[in-house]
Coordinates of C-alpha atoms in Angstrom, one line a residue:
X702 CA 37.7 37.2 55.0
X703 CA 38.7 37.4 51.6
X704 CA 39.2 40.6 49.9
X705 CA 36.6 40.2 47.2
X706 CA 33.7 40.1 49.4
X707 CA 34.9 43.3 51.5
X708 CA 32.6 46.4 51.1
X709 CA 35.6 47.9 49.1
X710 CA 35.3 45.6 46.2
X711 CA 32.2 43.8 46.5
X712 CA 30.0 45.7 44.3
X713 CA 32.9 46.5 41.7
X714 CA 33.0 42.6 41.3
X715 CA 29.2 42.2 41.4
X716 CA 29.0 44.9 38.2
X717 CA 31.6 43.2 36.7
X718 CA 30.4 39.4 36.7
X719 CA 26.6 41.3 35.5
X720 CA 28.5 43.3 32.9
X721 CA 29.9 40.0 31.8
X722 CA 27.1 38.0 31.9
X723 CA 25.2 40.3 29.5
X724 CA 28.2 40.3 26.9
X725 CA 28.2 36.8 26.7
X726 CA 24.2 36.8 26.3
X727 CA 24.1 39.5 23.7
X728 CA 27.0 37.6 21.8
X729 CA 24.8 34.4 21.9
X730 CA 21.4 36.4 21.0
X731 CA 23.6 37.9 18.2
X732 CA 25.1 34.2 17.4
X733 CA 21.1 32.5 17.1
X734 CA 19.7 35.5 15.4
X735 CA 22.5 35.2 12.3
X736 CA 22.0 31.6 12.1
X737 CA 18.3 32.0 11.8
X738 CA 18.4 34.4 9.4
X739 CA 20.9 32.5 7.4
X740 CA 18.5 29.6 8.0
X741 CA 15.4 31.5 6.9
X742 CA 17.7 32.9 4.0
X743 CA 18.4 29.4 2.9
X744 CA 14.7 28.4 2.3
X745 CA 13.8 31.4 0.8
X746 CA 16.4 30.9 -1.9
X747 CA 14.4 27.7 -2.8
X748 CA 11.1 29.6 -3.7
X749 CA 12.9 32.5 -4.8
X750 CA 15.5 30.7 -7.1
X751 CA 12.8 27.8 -8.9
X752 CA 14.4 27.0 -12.0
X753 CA 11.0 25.9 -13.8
X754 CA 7.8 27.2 -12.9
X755 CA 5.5 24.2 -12.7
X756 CA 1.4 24.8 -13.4
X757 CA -1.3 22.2 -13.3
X758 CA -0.5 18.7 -13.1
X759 CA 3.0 18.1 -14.3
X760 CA 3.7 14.0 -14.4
X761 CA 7.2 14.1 -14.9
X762 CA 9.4 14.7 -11.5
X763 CA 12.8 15.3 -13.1
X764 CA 11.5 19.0 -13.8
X765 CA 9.8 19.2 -10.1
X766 CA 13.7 17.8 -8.7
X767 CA 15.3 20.9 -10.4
X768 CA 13.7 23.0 -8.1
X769 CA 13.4 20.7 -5.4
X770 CA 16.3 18.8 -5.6
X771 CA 17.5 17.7 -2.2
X772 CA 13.4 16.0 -2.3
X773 CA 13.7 14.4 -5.8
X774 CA 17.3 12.9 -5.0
X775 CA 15.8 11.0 -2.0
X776 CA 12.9 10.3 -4.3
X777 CA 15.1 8.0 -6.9
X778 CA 16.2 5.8 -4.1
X779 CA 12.8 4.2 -4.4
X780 CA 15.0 2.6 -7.4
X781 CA 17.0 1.1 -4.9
X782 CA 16.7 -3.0 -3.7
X783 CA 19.1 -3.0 -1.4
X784 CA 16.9 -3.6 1.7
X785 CA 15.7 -6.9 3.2
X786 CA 14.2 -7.2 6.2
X787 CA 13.5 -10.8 8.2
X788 CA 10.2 -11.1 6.6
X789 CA 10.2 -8.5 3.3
X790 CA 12.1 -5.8 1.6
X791 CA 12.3 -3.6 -1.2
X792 CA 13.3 -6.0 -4.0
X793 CA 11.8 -8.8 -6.7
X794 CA 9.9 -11.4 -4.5
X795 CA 7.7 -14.3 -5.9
X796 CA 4.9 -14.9 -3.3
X797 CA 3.2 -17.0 -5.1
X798 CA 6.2 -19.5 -5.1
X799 CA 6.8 -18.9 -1.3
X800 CA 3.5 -19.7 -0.5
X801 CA 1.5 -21.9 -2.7
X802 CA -1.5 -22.1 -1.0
X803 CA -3.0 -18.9 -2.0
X804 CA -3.1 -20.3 -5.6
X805 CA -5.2 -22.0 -4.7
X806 CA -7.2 -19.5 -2.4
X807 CA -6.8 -17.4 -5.8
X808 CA -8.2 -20.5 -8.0
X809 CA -9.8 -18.3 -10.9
X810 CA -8.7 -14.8 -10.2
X811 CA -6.1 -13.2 -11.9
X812 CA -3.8 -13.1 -8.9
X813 CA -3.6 -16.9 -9.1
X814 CA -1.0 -16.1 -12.1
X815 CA 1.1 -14.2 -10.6
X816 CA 1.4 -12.0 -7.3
X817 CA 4.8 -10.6 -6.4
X818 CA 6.1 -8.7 -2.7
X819 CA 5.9 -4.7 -3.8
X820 CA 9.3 -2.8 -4.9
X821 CA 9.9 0.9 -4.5
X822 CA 7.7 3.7 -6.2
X823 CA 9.9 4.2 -8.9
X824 CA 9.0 0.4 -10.1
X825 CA 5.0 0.7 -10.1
X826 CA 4.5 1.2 -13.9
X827 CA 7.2 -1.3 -15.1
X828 CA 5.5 -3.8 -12.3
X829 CA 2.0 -3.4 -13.8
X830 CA 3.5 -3.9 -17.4
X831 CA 5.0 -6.9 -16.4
X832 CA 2.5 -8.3 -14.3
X833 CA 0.6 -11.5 -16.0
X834 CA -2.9 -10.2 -14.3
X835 CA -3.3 -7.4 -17.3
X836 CA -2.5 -10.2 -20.0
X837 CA -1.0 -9.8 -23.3
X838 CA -3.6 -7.3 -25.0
X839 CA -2.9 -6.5 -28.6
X840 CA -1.0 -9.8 -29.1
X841 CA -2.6 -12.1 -31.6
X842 CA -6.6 -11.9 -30.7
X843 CA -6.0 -11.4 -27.1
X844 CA -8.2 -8.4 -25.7
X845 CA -8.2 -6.2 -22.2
X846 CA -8.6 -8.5 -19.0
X847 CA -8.7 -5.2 -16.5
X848 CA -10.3 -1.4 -16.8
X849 CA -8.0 1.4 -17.0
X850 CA -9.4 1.8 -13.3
X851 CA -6.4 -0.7 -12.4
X852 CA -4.0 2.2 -13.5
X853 CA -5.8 4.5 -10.8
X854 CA -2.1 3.8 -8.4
X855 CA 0.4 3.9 -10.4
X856 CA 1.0 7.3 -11.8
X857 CA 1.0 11.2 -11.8
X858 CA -0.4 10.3 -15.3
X859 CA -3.4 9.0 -14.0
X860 CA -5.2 12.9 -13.0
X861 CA -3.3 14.0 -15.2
X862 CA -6.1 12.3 -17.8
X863 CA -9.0 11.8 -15.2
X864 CA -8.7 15.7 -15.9
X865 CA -8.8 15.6 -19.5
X866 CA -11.9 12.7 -19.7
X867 CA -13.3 13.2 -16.7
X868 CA -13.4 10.5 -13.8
X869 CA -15.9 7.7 -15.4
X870 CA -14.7 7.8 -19.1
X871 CA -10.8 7.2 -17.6
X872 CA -12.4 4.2 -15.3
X873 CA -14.0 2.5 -18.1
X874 CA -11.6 3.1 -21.1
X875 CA -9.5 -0.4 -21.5
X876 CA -6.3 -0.8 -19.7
X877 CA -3.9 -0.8 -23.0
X878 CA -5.6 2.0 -24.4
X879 CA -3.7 4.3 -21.5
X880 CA -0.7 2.7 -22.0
X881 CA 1.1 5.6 -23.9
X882 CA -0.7 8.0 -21.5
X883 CA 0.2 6.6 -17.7
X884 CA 4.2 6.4 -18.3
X885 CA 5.5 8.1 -15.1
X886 CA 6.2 6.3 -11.7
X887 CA 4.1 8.0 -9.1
X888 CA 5.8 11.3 -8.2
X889 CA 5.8 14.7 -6.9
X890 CA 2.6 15.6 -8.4
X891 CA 0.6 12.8 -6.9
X892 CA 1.1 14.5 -4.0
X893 CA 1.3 18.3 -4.3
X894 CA 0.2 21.5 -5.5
X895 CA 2.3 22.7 -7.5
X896 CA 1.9 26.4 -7.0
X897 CA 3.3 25.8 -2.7
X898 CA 3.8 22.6 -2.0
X899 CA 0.8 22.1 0.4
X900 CA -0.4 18.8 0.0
X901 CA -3.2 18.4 -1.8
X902 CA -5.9 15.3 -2.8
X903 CA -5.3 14.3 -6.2
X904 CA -8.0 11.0 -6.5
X905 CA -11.4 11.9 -6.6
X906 CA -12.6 8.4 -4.9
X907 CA -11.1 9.3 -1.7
X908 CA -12.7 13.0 -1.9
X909 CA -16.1 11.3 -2.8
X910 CA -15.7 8.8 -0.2
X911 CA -15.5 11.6 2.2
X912 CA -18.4 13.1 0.5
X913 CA -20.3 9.7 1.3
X914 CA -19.6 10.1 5.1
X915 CA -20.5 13.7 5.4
X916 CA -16.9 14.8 5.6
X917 CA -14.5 17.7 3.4
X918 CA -11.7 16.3 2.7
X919 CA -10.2 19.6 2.1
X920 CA -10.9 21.3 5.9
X921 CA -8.0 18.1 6.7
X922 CA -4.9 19.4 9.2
X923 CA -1.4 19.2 7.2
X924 CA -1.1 16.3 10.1
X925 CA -4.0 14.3 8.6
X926 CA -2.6 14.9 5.1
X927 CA 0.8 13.6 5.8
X928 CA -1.5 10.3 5.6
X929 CA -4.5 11.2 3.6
X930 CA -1.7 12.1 0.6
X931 CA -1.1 8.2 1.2
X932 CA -4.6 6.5 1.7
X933 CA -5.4 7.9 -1.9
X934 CA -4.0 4.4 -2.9
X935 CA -3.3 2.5 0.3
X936 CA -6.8 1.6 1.1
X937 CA -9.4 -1.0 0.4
X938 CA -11.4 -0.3 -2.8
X939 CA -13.4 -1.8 -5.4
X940 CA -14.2 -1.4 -9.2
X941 CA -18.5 -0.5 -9.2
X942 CA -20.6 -1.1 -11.4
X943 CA -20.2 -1.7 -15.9
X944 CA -18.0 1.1 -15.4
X945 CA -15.4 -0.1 -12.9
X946 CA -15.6 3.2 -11.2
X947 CA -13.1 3.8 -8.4
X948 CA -14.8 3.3 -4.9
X949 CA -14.1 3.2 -1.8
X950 CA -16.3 1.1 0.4
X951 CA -16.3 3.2 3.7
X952 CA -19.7 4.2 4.4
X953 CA -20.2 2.2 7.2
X954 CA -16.7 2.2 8.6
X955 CA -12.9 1.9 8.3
X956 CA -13.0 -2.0 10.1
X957 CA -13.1 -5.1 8.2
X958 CA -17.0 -6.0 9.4
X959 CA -18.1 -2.4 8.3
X960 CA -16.9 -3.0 4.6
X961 CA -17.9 -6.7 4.6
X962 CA -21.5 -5.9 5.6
X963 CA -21.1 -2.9 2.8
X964 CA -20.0 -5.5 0.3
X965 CA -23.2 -7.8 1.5
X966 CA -25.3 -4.8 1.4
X967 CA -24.9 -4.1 -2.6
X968 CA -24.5 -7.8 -3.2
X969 CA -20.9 -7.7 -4.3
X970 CA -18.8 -10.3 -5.7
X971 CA -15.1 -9.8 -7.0
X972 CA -15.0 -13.1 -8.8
X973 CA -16.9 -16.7 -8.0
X974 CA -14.0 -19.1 -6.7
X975 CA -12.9 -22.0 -9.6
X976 CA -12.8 -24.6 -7.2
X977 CA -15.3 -24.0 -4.5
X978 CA -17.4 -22.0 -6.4
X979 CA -17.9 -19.4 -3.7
X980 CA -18.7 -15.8 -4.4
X981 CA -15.1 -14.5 -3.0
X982 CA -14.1 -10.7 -2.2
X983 CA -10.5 -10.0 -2.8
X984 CA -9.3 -7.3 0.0
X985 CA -7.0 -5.0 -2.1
X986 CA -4.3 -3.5 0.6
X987 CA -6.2 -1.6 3.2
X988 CA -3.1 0.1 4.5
X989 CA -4.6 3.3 5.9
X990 CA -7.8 1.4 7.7
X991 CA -5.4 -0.5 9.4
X992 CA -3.0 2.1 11.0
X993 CA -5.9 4.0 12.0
X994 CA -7.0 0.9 14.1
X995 CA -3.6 0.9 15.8
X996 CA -1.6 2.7 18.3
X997 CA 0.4 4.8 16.2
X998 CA -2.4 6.2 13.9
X999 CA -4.7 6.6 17.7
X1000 CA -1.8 8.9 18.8
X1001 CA -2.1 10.9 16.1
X1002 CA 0.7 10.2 14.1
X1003 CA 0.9 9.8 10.3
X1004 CA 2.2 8.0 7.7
X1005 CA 4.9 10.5 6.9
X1006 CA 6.3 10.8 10.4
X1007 CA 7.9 7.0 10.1
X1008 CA 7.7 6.5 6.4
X1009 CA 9.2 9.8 5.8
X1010 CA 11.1 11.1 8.5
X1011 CA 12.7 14.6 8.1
X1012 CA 16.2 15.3 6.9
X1013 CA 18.2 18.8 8.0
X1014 CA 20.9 19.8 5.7
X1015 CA 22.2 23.6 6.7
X1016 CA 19.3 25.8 7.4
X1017 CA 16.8 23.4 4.9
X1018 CA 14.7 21.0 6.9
X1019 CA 12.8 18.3 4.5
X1020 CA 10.9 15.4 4.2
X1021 CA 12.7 12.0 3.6
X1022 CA 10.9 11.0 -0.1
X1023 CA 13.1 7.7 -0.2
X1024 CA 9.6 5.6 0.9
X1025 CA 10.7 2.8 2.4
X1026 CA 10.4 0.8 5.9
X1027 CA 11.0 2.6 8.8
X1028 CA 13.4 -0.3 10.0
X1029 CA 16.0 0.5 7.1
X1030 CA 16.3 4.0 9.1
X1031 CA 15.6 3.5 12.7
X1032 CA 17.4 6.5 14.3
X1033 CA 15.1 8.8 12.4
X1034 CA 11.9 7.1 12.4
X1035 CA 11.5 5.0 15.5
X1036 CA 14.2 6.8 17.4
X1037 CA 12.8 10.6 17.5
X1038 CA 10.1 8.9 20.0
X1039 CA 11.4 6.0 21.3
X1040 CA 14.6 6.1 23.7
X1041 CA 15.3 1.7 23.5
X1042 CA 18.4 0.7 21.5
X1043 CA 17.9 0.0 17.5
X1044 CA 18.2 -3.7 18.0
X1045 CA 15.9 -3.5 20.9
X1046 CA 13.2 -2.0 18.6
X1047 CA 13.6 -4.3 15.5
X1048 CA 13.0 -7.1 17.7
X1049 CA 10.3 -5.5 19.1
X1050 CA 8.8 -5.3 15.2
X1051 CA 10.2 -9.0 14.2
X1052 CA 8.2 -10.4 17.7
X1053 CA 4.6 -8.7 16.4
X1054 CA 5.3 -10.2 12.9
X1055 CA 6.4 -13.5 13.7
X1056 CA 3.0 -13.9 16.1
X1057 CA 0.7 -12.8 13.1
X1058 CA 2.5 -15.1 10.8
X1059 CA 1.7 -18.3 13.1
X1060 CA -2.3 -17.2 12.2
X1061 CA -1.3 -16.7 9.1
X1062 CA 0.8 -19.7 7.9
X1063 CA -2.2 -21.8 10.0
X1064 CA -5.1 -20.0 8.3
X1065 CA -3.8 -20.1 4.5
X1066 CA -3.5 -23.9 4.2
X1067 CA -6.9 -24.4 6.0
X1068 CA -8.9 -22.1 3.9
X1069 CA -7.1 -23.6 0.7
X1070 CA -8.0 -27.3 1.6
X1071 CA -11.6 -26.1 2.8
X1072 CA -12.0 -25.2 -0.9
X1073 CA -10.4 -28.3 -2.3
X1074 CA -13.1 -30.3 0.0
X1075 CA -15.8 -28.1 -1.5
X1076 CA -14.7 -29.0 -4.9
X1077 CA -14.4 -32.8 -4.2
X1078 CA -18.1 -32.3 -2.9
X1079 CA -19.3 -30.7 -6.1
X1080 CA -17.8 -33.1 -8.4
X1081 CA -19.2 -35.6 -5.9
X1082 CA -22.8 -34.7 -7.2
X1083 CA -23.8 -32.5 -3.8
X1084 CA -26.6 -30.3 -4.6
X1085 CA -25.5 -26.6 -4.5
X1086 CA -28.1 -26.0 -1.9
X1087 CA -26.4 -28.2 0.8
X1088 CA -23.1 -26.2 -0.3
X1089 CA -24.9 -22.5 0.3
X1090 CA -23.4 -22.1 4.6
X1091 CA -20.0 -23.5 3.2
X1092 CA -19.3 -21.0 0.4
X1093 CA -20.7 -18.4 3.0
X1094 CA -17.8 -19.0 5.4
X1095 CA -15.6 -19.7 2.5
X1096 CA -16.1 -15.9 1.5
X1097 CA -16.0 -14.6 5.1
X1098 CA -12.8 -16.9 6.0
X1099 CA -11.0 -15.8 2.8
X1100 CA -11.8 -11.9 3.4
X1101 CA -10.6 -11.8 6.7
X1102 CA -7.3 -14.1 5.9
X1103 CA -6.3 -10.8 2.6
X1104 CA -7.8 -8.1 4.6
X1105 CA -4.8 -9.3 7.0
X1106 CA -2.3 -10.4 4.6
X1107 CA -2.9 -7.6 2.1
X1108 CA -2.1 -4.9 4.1
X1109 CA 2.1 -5.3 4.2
X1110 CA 1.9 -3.4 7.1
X1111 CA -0.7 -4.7 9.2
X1112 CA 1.6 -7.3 12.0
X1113 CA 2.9 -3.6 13.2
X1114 CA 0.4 -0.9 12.3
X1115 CA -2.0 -2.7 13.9
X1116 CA -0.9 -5.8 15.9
X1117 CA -3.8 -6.5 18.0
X1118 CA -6.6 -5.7 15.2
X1119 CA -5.2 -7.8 12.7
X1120 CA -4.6 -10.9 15.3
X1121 CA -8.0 -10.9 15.5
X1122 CA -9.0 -10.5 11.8
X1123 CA -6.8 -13.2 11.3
X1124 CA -8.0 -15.7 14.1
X1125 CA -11.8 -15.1 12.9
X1126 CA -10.5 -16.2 9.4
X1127 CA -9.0 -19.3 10.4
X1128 CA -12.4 -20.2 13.2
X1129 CA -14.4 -19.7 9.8
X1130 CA -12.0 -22.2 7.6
X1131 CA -12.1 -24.7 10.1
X1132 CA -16.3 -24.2 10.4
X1133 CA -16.5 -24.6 6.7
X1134 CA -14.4 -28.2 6.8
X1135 CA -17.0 -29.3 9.9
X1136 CA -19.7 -28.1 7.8
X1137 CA -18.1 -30.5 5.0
X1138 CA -17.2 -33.2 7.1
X1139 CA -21.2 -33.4 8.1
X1140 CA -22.1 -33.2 4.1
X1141 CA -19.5 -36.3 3.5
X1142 CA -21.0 -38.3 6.1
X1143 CA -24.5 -37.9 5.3
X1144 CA -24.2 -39.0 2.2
X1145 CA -21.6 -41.7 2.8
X1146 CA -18.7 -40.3 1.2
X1147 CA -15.4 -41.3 3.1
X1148 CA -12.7 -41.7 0.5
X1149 CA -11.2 -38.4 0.2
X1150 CA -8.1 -37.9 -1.5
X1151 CA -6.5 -34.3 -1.5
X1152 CA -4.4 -33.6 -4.3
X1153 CA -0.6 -32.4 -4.1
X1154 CA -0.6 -28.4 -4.2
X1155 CA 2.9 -27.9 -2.4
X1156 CA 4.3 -25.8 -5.1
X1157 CA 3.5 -23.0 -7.5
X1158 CA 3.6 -25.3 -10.4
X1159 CA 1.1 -27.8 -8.9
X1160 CA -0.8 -25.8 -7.8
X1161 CA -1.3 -23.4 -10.6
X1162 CA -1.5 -27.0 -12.8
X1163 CA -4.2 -28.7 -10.1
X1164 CA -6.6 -25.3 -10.9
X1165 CA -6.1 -25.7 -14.3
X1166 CA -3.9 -22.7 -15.8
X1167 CA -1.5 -23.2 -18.5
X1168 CA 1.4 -21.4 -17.5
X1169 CA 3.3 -21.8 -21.0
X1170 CA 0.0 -20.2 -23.0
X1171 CA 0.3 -17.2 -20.1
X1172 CA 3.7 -16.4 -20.5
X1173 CA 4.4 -16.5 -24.1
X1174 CA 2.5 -14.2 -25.6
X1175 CA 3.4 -11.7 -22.0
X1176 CA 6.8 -11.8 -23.5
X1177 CA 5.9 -10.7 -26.7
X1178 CA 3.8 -7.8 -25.3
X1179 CA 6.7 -6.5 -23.6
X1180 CA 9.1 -7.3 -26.4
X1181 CA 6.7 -5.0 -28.8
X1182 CA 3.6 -3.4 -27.5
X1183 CA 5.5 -2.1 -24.3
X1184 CA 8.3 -0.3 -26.5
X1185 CA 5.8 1.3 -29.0
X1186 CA 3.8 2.7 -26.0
X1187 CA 7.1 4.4 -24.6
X1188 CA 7.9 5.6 -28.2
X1189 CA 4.7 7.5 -28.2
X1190 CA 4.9 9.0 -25.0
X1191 CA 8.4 10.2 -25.8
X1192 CA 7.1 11.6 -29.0
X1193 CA 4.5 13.5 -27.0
X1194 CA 6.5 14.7 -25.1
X1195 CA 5.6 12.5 -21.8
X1196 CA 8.8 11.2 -21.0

């Protein structure tokens, strides 16, 4: 038997190994409890040290980045447009000339000018200047096409003077008359208080749409902030009324039937199709319905947990405010969850995409030649009463096809959902051409000819804009409106 375990030594050894033991635990204790407190240190220095004190609603987020400057430094990547995905990315992408159809679904609306894939944040003000659906007002005769209700998006600016004029006023003032006013990209005070940093509702539509369904926005958890701070702008909405007051049309739901039937309801109509004549609704980018439709938003997650995944520098643990895809930064989004491989689970994104975009790439050139065929049966002399089932699957085709496509998000927030939005879109299309096809035969019309829409440029000639008369005086407006509206600011004090 060895000697350690005789009765001599055997409790000596025993006292020693416990005595040990405890050392090493106390040492470790001791170890944890200096690294939290240096931890807890750390982030106290951040409220203790602000360089600025920041009341009210402060637009500008260079002064909320000298307090918080590990946020705001991941904030100005949203200037970057680096990233490019299989299907998108963050940088300048002409849709319009990718897909030419939706001209033509577009024939008459603004959109049918121009519609380009979204950049970063920092780009939302310099993308709406830009931007030939706001026109050239203040060139030669040309007045406002849109309400300052189409700056509602864009900018910290925008409370900043639904404050100061209350809600309505800002709505219905014209869109140039804020252009010295709304000058900052949105920003830190879109999004928070700026006494502690809770996250706070800064839009009154989505407070008063909450109001509508019997809900306080303000009893939210932080969890259903982290996406409520976003569904302040990603959502469906509509401009009501004279006023072109910010609404949004939830009352009956968050799906795609509930706002339709909301939209049928009040008899609402974004714009009467040029071609087809139809009265259209044009889905805005229903972001937040969407996700809540899907598995991650039925789990519980939120926006911020894959859009802004957290970031540990020392003791500091922060939000990532770089808003971009979650596949440009799969370890910390997907991967905090998911255990498969980063190839594994882009593939796994690229597969639900490239499914939705067969629907999709079927669905936009039947809906566009459906409304070509109603055309040709207009100018054919059909009375408007034969034509009142068509337009009415016309609308209902077209708002299921951009409650699908509008929402960038849609072939993985909601996979399944938006399959089926998309497949009732396309049934709807093809319905309308059978209803056609029966119109052309009873009254014996057989020689159809369908004109050549396969680019931008026919297609935007075929529906009758002049491009050259669009872009000309746009230049101008940014050549000399543009720069006198950022002189103001700056002399105010805005930028």
């Amino acid at each position: 038997m060895s000697v350690f375990y005789s009765n001599k030594y055997g409790p000596w050894i025993i006292g020693l190994g416990i005595f040990c033991g405890v050392a090493v635990a106390v040492v470790i204790l001791a170890l944890i409890a200096a690294s939290v407190t240096v931890r807890r240190a750390e982030v106290a220095s951040i409220y203790n040290n602000t360089k600025v004190e920041i009341t009210g609603i402060e637009p500008k987020s260079e002064l909320w980045g000298l307090n918080y400057p590990r946020e705001f430094e991941t904030w100005k990547k949203t200037a970057e447009m680096d990233f490019k995905s299989k299907h998108l990315g963050n940088n300048f992408q002409d849709v319009l000339a990718d897909r030419p159809d939706m001209v033509i679904l577009w024939s008459g609306y603004a959109f049918s000018r121009d519609y380009n894939a979204p950049r970063g944040h920092f780009y939302t003000i310099e993308d709406m200047r830009k931007t030939l659906r706001v026109g050239a007002p203040g060139i030669d005769d040309l007045k406002d096409m849109q309400p300052a209700t189409c700056w509602s998006c864009k900018s910290p600016d925008v409370p900043r003077m639904i404050e100061q004029l209350g809600a309505a006023e800002f709505y219905k003032s014209p869109w140039s008359s804020m252009g010295p006013q709304v000058v900052n990209p949105i920003g830190c005070a879109d999004c928070h208080n700026p006494v502690n940093m809770n996250l706070t509702i800064t839009r009154p539509a989505l407070r008063e749409a909450f109001q509508r369904m019997g809900k306080n926005v303000d009893t939210s958890t932080t969890q259903e902030l982290r996406s409520l701070v976003c569904a302040q702008c990603h959502v469906e909405y509509y401009f009501q009324g004279d006023g072109k007051y910010l609404t949004f049309p939830w009352d009956k739901g968050y799906t795609m039937e509930n706002m339709e039937d909301y939209y049928d309801e009040v008899a609402y109509t974004d714009w009467t199709h040029g071609l087809s004549k139809a009265p259209m609704l044009k889905a805005q980018h229903p972001d937040y319905e969407l996700f809540l439709l899907g598995p991650h938003g039925q789990k519980g997650l939120s926006c911020a947990d894959c859009h802004m995944p957290y970031i540990s520098e020392g003791g500091v643990k922060y939000s990532d405010h770089h808003l971009v895809s979650p596949l440009q930064n799969v370890a910390a989004s997907c991967q905090v969850c998911h255990r498969d491989s980063e190839a594994d689970l882009i593939n796994f994104v690229y597969d639900r995409q490239d499914k939705l975009l067969e629907t999709r790439n079927r669905l936009e050139p039947e809906l566009a030649k459906a409304h070509i065929l109603t055309k040709i049966a207009i100018d054919a002399g059909i009375p408007d009463e034969e034509l009142v089932e068509v337009r009415k699957l016309l609308r209902q085709s077209q708002w299921r096809w951009d409650f699908g496509v509008a929402s960038h998000g849609a072939p993985f927030h909601a996979p399944v959902e938006t399959q089926r939005i998309l497949s009732h879109g396309l049934d709807k299309a093809l319905q309308a051409q059978l209803l056609l096809k029966d119109i052309f035969w009873a009254h014996n019309i057989t020689d159809l000819e369908l004109p050549d829409v396969s680019t931008k440029e026919k297609a935007q000639a075929y529906i009758g804009l002049d491009m050259a008369k669009l872009t000309a005086p746009k230049a101008r407006f940014l050549s000399t409106v543009v720069p006198q509206w950022l002189a103001q600011a700056q002399a105010e004090g805005r930028i």
